[in-house]
Tab-separated table of C-alpha atoms and ligand atoms in Angstrom:
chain	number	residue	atom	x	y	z
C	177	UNK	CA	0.000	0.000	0.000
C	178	UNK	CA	2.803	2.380	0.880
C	179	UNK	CA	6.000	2.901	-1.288
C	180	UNK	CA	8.429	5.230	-0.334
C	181	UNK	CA	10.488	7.349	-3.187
C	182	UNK	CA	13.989	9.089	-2.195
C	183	UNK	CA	17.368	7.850	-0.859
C	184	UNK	CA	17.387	7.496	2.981
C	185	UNK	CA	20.279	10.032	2.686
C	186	UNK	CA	17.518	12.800	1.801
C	187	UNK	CA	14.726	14.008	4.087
C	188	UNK	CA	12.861	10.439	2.763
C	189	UNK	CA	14.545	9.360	6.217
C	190	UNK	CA	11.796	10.595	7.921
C	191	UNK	CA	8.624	8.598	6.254
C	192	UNK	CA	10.969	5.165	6.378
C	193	UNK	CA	11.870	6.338	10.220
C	194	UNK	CA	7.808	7.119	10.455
C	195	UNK	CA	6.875	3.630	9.086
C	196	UNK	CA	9.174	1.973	11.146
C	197	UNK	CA	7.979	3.453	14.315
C	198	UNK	CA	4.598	2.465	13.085
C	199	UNK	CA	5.490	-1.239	12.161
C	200	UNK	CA	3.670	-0.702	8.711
C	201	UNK	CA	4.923	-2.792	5.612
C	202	UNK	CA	6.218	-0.598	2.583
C	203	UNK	CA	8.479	-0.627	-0.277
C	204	UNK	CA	11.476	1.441	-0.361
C	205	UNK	CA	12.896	2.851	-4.112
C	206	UNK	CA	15.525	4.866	-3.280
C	207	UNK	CA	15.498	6.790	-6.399
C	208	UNK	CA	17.186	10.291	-7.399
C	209	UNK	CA	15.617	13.554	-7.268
C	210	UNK	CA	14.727	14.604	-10.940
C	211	UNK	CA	15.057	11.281	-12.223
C	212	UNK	CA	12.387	9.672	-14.722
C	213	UNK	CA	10.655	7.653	-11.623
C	214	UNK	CA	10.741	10.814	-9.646
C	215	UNK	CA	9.505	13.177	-11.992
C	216	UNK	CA	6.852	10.811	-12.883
C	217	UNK	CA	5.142	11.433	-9.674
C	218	UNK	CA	6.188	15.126	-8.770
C	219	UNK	CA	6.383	18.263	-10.695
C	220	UNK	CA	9.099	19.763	-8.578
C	221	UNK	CA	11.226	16.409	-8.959
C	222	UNK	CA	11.921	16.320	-4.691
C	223	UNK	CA	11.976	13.265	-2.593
C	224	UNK	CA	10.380	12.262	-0.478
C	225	UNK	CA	7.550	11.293	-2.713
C	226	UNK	CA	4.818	9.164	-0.883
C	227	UNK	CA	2.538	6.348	-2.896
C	228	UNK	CA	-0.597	5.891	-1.531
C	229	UNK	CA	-2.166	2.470	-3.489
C	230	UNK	CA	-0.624	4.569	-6.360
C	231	UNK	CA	-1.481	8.272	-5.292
C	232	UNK	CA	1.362	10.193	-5.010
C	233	UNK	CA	1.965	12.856	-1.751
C	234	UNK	CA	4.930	15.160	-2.031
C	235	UNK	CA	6.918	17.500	1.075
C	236	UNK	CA	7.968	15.260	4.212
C	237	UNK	CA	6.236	16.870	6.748
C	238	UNK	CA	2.986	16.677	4.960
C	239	UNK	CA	3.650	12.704	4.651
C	240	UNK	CA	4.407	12.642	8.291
C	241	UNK	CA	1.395	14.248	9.020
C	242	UNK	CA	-1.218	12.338	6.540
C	243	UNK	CA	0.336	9.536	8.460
C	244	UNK	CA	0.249	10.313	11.885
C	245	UNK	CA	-3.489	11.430	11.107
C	246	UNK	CA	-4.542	8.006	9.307
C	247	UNK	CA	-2.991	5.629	11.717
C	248	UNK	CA	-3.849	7.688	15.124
C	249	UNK	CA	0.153	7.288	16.219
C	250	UNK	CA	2.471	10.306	16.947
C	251	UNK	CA	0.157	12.855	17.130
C	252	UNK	CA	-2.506	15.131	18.944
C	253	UNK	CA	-5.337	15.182	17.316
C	254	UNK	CA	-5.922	18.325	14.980
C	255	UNK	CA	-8.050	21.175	16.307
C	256	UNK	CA	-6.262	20.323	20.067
C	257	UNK	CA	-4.166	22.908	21.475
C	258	UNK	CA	-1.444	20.297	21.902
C	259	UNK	CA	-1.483	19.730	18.180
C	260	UNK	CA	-1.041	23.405	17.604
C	261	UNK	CA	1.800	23.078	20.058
C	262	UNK	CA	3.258	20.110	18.682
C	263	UNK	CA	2.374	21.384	14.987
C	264	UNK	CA	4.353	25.049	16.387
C	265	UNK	CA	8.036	23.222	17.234
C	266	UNK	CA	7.422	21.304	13.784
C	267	UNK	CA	7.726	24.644	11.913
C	268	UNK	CA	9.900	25.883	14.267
C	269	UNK	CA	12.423	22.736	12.942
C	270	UNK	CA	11.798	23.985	9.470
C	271	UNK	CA	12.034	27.425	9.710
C	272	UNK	CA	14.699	27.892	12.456
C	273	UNK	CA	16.559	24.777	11.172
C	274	UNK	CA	15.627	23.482	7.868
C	275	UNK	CA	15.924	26.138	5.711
C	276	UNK	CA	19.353	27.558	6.928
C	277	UNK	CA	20.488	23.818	6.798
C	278	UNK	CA	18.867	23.787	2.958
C	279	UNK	CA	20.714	26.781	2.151
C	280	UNK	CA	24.058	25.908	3.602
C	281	UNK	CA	23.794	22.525	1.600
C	282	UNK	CA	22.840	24.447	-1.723
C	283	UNK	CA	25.791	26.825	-1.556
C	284	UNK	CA	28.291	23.519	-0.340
C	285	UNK	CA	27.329	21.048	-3.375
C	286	UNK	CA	23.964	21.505	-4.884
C	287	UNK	CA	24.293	24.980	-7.151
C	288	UNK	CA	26.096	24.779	-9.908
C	289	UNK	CA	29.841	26.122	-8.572
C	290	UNK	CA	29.818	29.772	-9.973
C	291	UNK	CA	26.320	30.548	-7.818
C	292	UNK	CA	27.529	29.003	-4.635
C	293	UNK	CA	28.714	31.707	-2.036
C	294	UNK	CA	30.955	29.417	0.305
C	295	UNK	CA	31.208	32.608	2.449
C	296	UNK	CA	28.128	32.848	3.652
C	297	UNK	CA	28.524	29.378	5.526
C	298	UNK	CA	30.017	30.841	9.002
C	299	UNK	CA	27.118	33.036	9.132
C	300	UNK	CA	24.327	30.119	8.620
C	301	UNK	CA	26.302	27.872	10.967
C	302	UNK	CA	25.839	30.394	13.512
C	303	UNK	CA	22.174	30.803	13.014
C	304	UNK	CA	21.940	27.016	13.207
C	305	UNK	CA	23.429	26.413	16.420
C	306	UNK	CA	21.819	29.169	18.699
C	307	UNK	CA	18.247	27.795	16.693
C	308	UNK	CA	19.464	24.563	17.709
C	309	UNK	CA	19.571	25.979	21.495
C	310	UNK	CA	16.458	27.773	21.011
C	311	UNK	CA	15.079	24.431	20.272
C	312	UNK	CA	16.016	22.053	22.579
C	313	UNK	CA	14.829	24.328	25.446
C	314	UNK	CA	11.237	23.554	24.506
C	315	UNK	CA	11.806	19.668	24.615
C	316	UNK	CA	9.193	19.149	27.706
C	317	UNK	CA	10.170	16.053	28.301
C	318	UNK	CA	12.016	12.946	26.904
C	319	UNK	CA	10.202	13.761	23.846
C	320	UNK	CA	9.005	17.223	22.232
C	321	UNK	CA	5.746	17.343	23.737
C	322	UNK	CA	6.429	15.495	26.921
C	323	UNK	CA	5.815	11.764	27.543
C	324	UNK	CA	4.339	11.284	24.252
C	325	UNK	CA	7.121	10.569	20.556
C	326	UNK	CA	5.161	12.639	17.749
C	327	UNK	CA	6.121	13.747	14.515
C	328	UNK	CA	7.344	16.491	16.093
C	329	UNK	CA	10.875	14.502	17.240
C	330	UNK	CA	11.370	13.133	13.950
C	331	UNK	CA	11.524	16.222	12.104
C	332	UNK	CA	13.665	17.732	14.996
C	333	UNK	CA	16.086	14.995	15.353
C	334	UNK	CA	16.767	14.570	11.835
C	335	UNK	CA	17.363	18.265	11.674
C	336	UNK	CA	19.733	18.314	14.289
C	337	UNK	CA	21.257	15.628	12.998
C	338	UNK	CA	21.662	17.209	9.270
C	339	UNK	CA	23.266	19.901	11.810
C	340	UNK	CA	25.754	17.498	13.706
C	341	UNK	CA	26.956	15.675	10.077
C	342	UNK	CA	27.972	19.607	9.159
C	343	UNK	CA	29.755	20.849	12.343
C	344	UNK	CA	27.273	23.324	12.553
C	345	UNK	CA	25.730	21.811	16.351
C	346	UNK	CA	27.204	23.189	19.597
C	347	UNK	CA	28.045	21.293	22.256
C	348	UNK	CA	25.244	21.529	24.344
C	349	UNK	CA	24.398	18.308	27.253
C	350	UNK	CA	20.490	18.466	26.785
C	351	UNK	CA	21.272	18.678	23.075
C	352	UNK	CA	23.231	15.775	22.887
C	353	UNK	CA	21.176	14.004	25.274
C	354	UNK	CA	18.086	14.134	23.333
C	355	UNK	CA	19.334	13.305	19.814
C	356	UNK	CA	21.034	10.177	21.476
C	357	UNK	CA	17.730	9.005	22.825
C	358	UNK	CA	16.138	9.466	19.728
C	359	UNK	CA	19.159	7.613	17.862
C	360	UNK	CA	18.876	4.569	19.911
C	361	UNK	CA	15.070	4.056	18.911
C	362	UNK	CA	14.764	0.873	17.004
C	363	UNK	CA	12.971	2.658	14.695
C	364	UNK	CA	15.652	5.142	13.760
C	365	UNK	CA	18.455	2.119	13.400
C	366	UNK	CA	16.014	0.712	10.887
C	367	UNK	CA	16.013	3.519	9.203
C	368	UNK	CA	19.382	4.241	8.961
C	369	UNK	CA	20.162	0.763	7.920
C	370	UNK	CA	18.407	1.113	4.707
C	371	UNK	CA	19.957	4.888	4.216
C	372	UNK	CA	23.374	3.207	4.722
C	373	UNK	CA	22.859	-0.029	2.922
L	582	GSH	N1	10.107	20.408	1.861
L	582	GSH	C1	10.422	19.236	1.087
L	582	GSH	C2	11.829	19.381	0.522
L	582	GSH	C3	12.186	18.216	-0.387
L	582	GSH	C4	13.587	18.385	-0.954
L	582	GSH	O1	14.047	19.499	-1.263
L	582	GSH	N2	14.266	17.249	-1.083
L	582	GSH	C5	15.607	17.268	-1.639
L	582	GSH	C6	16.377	16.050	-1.158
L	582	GSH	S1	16.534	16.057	0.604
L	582	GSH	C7	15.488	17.228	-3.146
L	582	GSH	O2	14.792	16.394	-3.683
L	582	GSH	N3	16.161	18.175	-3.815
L	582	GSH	C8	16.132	18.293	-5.228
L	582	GSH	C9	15.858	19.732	-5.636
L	582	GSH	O3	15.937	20.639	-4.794
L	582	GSH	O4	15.567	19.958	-6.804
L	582	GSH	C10	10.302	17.975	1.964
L	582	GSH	O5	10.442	18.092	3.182
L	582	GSH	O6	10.016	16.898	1.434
């Protein structure tokens, strides 16, 4: 029912690390971006790209989401104010996180080499590690949100870990505490087993 498109090296780590947690069966094809089976099923060529029995859902949050949502696992309910909290340190991930992370990636290997401004790296790194901070002090408990794993964690950890694999992380003990925790999951090995295999 559920095939999973993109390399476990690209933010597709999140929906295999998502179906792991859940214990769901799926298929893995760890194709490119922009190649034939990729553009087939997105106009903007990204992975993740999430079949459905076919249907095709694009961006990994929103994957996260439609399956946190279908199988009533990792999530508050929507219209609670704990999913507006939860759904609030999501974005925070992306915006705070994500997109300097993006950035600093597009300017290291993925422009072509006369539009990449190396310089501008320091800066982002620097942004990235007091967001990183700024994060972690709203982790209420082993988890995001408390007692309870959501969606929230995954995007955060794998964030943070995008951050740690560039240097750009400061050494911080609740920092390092929490991404370990969420590294030892089961889940998360899975995952990473089929991003490094
Ligand atoms: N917001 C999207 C971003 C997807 C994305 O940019 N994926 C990268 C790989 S991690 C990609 O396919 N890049 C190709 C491109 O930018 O054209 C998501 O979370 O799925």
């Amino acid at each position: 029912m559920y095939e999973v498109i993109g390399h476990g090296h690209t933010r597709a780590f999140r929906v295999l690390w998502m179906l792991e947690e859940l214990g769901l069966e799926y298929k893995h094809s760890p194709d490119a971006p922009h190649s034939d089976y990729v553009n087939a099923n997105t106009p903007l060529g990204k992975v993740p790209v999430l079949l459905v029995d076919g249907q095709p859902l694009t961006d990994s949050t929103a994957i996260l989401t439609y399956l946190a949502d279908r199988h009533g696992k990792f999530t508050y309910a929507p219209g609670t104010l704990e999913r507006a909290r939860q759904d609030g340190v999501t974005n925070q991930a992306l915006d705070e996180l994500e997109g300097l992370l993006w950035t600093a990636a597009r300017h290291s290997f993925i422009l072509p080499k006369e539009d990449r401004v190396p310089e501008i790296k320091p800066a982002l790194a620097k942004e990235v590690a007091r967001n990183a901070l700024r994060l972690v002090k709203r982790i209420e408990g082993p988890f995001v949100m408390g007692e309870e794993m959501t969606i929230a964690d995954i995007v955060a950890t794998h964030c943070l870990n995008w951050a740690h694999s560039i240097k750009f992380l400061p050494e911080d003990e609740a920092l390092a505490a929490y991404t370990k925790r969420m590294r030892g999951r089961p889940a998360f090995r899975a995952a990473a087993a089929l991003a490094a295999g």
